[in-house]
Coordinates of N, CA, C and O in Angstrom, one line a residue:
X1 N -75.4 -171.2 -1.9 CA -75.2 -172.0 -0.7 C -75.4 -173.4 -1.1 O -76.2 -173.9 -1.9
X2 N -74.5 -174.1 -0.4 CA -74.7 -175.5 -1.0 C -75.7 -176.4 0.2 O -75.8 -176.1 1.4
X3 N -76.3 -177.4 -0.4 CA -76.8 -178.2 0.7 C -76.2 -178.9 1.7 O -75.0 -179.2 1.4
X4 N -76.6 -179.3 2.7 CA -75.7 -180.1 3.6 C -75.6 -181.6 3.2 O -75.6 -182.0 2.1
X5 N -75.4 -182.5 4.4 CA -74.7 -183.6 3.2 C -76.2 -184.3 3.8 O -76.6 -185.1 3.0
X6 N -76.8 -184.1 4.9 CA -77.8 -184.3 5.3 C -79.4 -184.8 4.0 O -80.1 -185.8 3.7
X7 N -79.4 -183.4 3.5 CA -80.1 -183.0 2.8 C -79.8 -183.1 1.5 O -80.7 -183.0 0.7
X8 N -78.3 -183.5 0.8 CA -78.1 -184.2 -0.2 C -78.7 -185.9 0.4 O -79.7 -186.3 -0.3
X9 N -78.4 -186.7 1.3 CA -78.7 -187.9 1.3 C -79.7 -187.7 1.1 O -80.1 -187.9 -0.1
X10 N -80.8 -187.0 2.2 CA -82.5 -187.2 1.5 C -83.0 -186.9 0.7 O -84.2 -187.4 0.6
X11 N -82.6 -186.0 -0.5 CA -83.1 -186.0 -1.6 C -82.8 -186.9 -2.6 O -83.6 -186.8 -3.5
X12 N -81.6 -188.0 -2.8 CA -81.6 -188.7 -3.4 C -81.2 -190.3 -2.7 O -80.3 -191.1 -2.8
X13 N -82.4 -190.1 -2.1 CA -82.7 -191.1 -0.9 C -83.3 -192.4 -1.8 O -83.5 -192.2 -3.0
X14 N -83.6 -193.4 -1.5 CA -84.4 -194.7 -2.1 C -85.7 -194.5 -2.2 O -86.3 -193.9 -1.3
X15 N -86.4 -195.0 -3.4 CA -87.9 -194.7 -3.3 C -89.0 -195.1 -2.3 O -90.0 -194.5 -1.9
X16 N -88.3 -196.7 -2.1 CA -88.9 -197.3 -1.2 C -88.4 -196.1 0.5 O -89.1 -196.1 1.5
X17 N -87.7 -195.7 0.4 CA -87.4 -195.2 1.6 C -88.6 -194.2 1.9 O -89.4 -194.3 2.8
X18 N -88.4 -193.1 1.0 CA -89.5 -192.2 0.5 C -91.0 -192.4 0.6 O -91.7 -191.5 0.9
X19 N -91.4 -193.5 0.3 CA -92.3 -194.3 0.2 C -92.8 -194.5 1.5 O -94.0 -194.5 1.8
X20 N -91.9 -194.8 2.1 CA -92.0 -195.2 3.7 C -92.4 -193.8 4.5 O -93.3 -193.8 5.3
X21 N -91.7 -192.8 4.2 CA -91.7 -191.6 4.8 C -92.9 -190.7 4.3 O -93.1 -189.7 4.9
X22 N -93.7 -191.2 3.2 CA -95.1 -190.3 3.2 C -94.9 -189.8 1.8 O -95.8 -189.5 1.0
X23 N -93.8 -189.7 1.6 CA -93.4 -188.7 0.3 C -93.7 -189.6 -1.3 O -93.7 -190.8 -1.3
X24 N -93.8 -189.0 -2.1 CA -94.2 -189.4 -3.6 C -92.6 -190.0 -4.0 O -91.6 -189.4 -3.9
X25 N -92.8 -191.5 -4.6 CA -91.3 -191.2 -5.1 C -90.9 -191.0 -6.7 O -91.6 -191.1 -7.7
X26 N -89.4 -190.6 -6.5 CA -89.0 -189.8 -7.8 C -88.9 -190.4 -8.8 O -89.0 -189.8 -9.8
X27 N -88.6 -191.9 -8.9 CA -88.3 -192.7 -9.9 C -89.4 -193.8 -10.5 O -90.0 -194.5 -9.7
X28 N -89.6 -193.9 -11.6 CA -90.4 -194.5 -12.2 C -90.1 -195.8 -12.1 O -89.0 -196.2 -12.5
X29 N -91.5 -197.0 -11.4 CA -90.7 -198.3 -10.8 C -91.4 -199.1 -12.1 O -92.5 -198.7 -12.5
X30 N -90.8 -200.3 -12.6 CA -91.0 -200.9 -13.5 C -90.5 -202.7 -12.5 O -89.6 -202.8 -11.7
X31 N -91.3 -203.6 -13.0 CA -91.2 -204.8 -12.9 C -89.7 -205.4 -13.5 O -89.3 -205.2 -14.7
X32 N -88.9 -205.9 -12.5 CA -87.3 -206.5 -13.5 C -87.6 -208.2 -13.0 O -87.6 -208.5 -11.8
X33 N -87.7 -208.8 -13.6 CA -87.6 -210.2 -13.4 C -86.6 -211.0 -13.0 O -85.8 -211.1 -13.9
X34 N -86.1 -211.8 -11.8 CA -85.3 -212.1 -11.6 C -84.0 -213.3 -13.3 O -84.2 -214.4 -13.6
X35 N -83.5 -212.8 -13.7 CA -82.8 -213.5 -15.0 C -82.5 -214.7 -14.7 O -83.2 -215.4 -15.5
X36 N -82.0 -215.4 -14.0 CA -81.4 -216.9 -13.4 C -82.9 -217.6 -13.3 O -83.2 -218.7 -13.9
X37 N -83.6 -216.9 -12.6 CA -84.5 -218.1 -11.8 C -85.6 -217.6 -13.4 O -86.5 -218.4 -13.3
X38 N -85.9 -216.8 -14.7 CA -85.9 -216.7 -15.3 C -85.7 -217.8 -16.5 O -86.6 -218.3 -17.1
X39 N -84.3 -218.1 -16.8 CA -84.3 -218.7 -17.8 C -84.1 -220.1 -17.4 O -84.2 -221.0 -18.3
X40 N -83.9 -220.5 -16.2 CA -84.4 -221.9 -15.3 C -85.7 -222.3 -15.7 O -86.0 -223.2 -16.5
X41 N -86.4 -221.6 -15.2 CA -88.0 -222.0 -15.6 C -88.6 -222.0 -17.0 O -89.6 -222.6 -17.4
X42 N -87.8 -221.0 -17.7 CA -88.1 -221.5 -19.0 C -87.6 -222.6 -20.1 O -88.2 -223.1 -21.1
X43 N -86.2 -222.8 -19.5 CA -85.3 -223.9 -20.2 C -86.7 -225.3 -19.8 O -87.4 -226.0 -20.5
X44 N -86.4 -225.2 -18.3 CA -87.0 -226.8 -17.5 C -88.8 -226.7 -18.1 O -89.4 -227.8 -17.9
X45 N -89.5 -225.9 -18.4 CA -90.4 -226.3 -19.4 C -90.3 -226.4 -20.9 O -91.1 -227.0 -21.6
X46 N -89.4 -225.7 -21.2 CA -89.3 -225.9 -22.6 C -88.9 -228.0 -23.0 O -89.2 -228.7 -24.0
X47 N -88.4 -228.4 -21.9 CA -87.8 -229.9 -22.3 C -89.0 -230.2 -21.2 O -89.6 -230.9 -22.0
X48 N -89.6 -230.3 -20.3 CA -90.5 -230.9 -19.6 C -91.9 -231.0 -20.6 O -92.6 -232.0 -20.7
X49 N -92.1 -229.9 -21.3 CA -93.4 -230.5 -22.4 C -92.5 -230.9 -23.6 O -93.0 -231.7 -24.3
X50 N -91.4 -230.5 -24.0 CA -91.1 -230.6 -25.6 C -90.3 -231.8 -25.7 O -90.1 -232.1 -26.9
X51 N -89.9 -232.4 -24.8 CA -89.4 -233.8 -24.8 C -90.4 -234.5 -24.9 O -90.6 -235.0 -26.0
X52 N -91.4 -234.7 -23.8 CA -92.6 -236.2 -23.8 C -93.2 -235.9 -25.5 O -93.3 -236.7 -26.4
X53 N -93.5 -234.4 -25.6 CA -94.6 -234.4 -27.0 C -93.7 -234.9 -27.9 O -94.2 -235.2 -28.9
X54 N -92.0 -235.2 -28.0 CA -91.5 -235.3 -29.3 C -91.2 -233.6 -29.9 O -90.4 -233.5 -30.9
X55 N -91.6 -232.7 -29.6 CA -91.6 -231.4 -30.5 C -89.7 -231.3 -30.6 O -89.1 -230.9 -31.6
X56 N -89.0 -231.7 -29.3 CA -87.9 -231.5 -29.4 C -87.2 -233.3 -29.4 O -87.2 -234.1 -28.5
X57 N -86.6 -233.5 -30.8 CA -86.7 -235.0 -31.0 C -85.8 -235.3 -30.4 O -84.7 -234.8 -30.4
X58 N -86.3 -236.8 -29.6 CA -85.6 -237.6 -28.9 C -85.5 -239.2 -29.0 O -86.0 -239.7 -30.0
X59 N -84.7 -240.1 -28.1 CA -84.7 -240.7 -29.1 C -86.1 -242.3 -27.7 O -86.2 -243.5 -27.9
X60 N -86.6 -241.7 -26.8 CA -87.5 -241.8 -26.0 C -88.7 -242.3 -26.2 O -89.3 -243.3 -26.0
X61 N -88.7 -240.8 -27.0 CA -90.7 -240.7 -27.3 C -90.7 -240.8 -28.5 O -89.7 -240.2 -29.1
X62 N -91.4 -241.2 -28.9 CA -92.1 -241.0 -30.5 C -93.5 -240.2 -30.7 O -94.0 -239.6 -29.7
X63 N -94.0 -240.2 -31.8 CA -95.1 -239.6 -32.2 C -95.8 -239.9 -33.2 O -95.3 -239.5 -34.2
X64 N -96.8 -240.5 -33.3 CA -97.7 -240.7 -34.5 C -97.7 -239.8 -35.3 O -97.0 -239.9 -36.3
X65 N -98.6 -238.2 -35.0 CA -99.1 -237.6 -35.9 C -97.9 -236.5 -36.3 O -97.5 -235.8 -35.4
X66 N -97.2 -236.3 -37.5 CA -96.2 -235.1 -37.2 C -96.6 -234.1 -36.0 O -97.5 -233.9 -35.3
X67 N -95.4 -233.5 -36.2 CA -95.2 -232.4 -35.8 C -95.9 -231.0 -36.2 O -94.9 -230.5 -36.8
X68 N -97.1 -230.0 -36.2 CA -97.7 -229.3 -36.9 C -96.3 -228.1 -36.9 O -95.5 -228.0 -36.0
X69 N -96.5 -227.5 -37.9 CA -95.9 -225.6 -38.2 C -96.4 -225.2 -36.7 O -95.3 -225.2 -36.0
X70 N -97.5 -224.9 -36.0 CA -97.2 -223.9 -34.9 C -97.4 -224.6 -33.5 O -98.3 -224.3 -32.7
X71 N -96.6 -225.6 -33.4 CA -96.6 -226.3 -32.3 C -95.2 -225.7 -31.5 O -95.2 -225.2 -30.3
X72 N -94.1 -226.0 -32.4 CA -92.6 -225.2 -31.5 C -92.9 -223.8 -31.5 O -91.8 -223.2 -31.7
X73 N -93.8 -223.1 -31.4 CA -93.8 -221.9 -32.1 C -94.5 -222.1 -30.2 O -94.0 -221.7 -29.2
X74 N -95.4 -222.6 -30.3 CA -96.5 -222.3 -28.5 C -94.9 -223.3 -27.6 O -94.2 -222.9 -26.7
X75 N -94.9 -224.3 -28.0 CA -93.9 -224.3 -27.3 C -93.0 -223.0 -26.5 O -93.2 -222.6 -25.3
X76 N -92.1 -222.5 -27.5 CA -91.7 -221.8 -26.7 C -92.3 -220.2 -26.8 O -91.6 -219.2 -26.7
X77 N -93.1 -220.3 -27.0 CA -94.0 -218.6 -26.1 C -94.3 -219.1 -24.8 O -93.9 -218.5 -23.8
X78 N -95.2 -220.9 -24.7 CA -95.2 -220.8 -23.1 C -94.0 -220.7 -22.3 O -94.0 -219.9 -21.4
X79 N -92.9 -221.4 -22.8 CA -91.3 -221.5 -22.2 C -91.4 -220.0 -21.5 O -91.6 -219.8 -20.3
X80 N -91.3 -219.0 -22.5 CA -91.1 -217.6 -22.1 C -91.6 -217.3 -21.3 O -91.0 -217.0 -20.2
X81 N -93.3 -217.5 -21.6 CA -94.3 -216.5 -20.4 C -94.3 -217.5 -19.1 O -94.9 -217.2 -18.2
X82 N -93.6 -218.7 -19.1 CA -93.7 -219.7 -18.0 C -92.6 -218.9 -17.2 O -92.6 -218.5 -16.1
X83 N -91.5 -218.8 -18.2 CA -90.2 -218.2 -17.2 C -90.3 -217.1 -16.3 O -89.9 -216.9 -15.2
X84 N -91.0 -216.4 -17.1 CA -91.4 -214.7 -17.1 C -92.3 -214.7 -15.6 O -92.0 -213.9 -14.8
X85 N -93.0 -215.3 -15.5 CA -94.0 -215.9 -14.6 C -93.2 -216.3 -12.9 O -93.5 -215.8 -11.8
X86 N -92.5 -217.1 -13.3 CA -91.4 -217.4 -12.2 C -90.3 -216.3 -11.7 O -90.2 -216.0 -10.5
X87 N -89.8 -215.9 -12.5 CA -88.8 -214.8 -12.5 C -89.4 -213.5 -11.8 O -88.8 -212.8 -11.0
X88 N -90.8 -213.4 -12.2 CA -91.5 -212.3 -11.3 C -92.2 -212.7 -10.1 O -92.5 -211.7 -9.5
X89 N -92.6 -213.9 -9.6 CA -92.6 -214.4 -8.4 C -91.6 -214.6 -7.5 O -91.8 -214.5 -6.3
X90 N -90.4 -215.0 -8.2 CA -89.5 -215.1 -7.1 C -88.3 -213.3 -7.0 O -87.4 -213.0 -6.3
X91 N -89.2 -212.5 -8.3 CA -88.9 -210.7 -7.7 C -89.6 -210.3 -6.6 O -89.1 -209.5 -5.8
X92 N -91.0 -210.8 -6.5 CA -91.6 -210.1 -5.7 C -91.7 -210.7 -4.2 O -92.3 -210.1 -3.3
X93 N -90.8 -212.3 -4.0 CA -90.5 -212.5 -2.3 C -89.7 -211.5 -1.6 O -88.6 -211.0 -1.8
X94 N -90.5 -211.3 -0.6 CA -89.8 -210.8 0.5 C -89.9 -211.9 1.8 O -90.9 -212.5 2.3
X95 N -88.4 -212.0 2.4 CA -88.2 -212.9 3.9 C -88.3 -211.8 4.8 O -87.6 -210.9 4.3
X96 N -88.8 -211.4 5.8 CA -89.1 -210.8 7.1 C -88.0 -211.2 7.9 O -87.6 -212.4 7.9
X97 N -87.5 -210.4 8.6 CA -86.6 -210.6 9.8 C -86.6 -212.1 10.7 O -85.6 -212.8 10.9
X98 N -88.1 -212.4 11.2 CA -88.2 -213.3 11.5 C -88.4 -214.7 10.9 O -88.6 -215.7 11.6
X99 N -88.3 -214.6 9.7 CA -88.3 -215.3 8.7 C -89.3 -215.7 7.4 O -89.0 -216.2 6.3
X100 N -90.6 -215.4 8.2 CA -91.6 -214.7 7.3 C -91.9 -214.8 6.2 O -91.3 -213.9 5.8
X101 N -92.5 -215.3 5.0 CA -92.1 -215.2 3.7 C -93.6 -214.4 2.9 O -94.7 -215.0 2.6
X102 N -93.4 -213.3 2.7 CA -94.5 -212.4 2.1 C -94.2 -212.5 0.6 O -93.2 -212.9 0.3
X103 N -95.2 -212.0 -0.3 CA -95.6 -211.6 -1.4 C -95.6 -212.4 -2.7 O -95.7 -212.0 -3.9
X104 N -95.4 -213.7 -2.1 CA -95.5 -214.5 -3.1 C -97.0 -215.1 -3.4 O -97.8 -215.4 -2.5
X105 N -97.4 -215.4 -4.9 CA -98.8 -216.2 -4.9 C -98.9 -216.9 -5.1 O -97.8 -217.5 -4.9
X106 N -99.6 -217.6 -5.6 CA -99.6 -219.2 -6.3 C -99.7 -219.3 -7.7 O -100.4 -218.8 -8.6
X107 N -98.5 -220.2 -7.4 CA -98.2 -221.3 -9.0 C -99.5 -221.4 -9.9 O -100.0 -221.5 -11.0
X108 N -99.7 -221.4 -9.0 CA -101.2 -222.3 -10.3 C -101.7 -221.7 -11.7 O -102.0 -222.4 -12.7
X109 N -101.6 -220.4 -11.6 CA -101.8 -219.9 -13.1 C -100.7 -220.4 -14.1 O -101.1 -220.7 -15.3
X110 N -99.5 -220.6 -13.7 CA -98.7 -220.9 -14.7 C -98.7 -222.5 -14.8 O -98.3 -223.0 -15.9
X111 N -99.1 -223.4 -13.8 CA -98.7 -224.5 -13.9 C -99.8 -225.0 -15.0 O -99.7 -225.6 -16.1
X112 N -101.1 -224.5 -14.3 CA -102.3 -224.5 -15.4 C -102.2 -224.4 -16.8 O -102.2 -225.4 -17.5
X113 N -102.0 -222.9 -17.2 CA -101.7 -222.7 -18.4 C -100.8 -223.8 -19.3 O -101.2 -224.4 -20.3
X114 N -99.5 -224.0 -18.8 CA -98.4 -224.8 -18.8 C -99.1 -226.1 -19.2 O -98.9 -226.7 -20.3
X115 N -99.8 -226.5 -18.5 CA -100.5 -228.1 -18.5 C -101.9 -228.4 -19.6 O -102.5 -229.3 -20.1
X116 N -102.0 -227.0 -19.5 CA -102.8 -226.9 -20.5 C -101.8 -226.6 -22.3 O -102.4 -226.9 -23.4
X117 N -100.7 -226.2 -22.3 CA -99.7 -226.1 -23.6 C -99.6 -227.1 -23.6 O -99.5 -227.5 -24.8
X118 N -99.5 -228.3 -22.5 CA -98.9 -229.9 -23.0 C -99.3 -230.5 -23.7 O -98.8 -231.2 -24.6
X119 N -101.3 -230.3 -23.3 CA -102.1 -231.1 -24.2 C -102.4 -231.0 -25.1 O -102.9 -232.0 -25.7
X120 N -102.1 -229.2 -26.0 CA -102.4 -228.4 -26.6 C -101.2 -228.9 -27.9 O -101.5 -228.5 -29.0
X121 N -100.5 -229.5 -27.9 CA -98.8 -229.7 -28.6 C -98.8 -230.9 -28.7 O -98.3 -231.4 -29.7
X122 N -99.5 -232.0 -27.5 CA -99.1 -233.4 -27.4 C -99.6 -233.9 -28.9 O -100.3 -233.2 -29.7
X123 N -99.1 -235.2 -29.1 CA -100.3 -235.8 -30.4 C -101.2 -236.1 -30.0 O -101.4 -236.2 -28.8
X124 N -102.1 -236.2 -30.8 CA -103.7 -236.2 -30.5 C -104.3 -238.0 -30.0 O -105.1 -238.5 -29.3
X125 N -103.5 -238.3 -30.9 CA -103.5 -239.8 -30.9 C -102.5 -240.8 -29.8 O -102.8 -241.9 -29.4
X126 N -101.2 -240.0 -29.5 CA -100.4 -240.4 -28.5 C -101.1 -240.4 -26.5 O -100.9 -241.1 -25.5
X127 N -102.0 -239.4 -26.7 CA -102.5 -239.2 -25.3 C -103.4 -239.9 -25.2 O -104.3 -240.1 -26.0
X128 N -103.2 -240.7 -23.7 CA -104.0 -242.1 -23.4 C -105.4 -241.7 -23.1 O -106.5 -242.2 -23.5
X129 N -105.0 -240.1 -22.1 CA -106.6 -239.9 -21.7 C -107.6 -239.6 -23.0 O -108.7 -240.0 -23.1
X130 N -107.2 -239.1 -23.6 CA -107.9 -237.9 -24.8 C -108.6 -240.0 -25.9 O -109.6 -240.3 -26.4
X131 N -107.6 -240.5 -25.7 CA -107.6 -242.0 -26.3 C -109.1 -243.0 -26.1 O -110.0 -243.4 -26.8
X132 N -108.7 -242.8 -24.6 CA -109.5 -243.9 -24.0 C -110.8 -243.1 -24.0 O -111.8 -243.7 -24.1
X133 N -110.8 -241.5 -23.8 CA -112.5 -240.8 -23.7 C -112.9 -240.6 -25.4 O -114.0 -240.4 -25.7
X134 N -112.0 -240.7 -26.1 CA -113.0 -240.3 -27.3 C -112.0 -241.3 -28.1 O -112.4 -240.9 -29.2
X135 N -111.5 -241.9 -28.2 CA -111.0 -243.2 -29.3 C -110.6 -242.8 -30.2 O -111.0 -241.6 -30.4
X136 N -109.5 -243.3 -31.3 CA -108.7 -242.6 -32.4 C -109.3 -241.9 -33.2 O -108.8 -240.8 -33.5
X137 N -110.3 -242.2 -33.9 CA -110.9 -241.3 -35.0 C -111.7 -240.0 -33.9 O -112.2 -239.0 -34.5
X138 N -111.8 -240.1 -32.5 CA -112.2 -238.9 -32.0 C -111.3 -238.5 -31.5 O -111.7 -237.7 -30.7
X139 N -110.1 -238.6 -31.4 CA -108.8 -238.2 -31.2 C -108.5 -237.3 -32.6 O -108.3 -236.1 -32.6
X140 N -108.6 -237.8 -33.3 CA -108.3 -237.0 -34.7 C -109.3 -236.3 -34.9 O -108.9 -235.2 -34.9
X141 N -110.7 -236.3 -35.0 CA -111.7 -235.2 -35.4 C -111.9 -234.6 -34.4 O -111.9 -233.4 -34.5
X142 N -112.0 -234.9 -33.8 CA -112.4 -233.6 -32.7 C -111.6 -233.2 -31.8 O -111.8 -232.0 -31.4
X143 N -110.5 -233.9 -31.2 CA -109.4 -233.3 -30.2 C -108.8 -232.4 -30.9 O -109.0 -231.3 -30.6
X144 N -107.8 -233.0 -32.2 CA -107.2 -232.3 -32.8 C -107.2 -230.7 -33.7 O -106.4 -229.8 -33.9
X145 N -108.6 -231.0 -34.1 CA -109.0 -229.7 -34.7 C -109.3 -228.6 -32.9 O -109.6 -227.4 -32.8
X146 N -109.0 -229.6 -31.9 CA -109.5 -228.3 -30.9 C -107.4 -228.1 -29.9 O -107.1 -227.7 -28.8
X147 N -106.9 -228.5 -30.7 CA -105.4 -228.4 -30.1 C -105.3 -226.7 -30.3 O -104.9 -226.0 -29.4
X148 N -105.4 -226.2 -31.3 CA -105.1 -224.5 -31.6 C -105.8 -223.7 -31.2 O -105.6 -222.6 -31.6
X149 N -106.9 -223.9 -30.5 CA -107.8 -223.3 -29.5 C -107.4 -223.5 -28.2 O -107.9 -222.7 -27.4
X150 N -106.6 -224.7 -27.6 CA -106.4 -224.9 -26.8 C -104.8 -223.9 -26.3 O -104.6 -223.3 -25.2
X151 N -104.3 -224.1 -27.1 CA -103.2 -223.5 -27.5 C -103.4 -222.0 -26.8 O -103.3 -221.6 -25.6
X152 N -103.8 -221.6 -27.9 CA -104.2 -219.7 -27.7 C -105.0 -219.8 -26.1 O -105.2 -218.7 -25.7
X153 N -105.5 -220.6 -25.4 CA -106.3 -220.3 -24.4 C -105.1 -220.2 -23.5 O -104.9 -219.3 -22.7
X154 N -104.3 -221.0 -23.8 CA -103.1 -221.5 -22.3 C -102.2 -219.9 -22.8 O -101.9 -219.2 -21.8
X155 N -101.8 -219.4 -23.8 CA -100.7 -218.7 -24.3 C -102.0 -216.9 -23.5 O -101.5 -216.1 -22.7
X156 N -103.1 -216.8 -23.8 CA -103.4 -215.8 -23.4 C -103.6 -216.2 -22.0 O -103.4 -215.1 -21.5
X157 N -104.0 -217.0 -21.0 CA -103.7 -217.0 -19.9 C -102.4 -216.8 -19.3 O -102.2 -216.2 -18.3
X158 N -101.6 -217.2 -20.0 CA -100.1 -217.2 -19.0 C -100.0 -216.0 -19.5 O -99.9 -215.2 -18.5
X159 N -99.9 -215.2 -20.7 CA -99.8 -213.4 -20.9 C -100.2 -212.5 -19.5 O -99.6 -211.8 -18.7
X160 N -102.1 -213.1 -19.5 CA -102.5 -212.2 -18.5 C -101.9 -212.3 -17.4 O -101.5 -211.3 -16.9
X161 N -101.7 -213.6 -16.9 CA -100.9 -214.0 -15.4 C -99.5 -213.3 -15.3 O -99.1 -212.8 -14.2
X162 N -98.3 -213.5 -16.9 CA -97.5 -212.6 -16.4 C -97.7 -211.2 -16.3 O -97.0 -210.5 -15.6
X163 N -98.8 -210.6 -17.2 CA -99.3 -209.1 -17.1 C -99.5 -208.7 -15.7 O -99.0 -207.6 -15.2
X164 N -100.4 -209.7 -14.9 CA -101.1 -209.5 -13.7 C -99.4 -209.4 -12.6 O -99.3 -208.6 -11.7
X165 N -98.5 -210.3 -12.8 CA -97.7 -210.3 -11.6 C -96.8 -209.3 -11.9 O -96.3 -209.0 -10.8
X166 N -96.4 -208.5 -13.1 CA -95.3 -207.3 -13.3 C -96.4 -206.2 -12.4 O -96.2 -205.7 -11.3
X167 N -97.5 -206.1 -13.0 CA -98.6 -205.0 -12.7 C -98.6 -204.8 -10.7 O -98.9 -203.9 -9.9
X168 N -98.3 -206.4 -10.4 CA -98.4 -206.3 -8.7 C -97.3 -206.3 -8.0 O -97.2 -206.1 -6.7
X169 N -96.3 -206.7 -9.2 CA -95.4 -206.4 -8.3 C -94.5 -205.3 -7.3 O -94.7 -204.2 -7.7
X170 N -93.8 -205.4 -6.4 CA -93.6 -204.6 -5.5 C -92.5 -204.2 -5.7 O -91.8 -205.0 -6.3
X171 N -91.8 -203.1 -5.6 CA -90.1 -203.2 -6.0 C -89.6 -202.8 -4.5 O -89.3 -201.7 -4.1
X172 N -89.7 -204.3 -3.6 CA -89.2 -203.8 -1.8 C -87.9 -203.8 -2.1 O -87.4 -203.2 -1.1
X173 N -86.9 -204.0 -2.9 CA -85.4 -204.2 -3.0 C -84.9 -202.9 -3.5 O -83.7 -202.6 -3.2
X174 N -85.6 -202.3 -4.2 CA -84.9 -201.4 -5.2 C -84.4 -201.6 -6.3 O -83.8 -200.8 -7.0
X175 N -84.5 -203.1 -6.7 CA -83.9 -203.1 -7.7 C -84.7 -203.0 -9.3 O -84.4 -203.3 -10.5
X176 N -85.8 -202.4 -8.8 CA -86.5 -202.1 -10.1 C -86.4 -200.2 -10.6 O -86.9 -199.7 -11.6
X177 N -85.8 -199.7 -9.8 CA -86.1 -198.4 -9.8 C -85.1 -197.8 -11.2 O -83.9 -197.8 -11.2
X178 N -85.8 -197.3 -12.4 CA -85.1 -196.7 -13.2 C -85.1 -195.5 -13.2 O -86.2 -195.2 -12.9
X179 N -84.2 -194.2 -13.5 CA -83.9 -192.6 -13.5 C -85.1 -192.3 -14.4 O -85.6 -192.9 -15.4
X180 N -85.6 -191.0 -13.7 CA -86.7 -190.3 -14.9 C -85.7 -189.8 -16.2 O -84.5 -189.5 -16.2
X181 N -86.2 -189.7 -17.0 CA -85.1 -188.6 -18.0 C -85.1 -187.5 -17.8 O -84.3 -187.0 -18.6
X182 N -85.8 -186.5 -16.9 CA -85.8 -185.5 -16.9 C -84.9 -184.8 -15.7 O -84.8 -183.6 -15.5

């Protein structure tokens, strides 16, 4: 006996639908980050810190101290986890009928982190504030030896922040829903 067409729709109904209806759903939901608003936010920080520091040379800014081996390297990991960050914030809005705007949080983990990679990459000697509170030779001894610490602080915050927003996100659209293999 075959099913009706009834009962084919509800069994391979939407999860969120399912969801709604009480029932367990079938497909395993995974975080998909929106791609556009994605590689926007990673492009527009990648040149928003890597232009002023010089890491990406221009003919603008300059820089005293070279350029270190793992400065373009945090560059663009923040780029990434900055994008990554965005791309799953603007997965997880929902607009309400009445216009409403649910599920979004706040910027601030990424902008933080982010502002924290600037200082982290800038020269040690080029930044006015870091200048004027601790003066050139404490610009060099002590800022600088603390830029790769600074570094790894901003790079594992924005990890956890993008960890934290896949882990909460919602999939109200369906467009995260992938087939079980079975």
């Amino acid at each position: 006996m075959q099913p009706s067409a009834s009962e084919e729709s509800s069994r391979s109904g939407s999860s969120s639908v399912q969801a709604q209806e009480g029932r367990e759903p079938t497909h395993w939901e995974r975080p998909r980050p929106h791609l556009g608003i994605t590689v926007a936010a990673a492009a527009l920080t990648f040149l928003v810190i890597g232009v002023p520091t010089d890491i990406v040379p221009n003919p603008v800014f300059g820089r005293e101290v070279p350029v270190r081996p793992w400065e373009p390297w945090v560059l663009l990991a923040t780029s990434v986890f900055t994008g990554l960050w965005f791309g799953l914030q603007r997965a997880r809005r929902v607009v309400a009928d009445d216009g409403t705007v649910t599920g979004e949080d706040s910027n601030a983990p990424a902008y933080s982190a982010a502002g924290l990679a600037l200082f982290a990459v800038a020269c040690p000697v080029c930044n006015k504030i870091v200048l004027i509170a601790l003066g050139t030779s404490g610009a060099l001894g002590i800022w600088e030896p603390l830029q790769p610490w600074l570094a790894a602080i901003s790079l594992v915050a924005l990890v956890g922040a993008v960890g934290y927003a896949a882990r909460r996100r919602p999939c109200v659209d369906g467009s995260c829903r992938v087939r079980s293999a079975s």
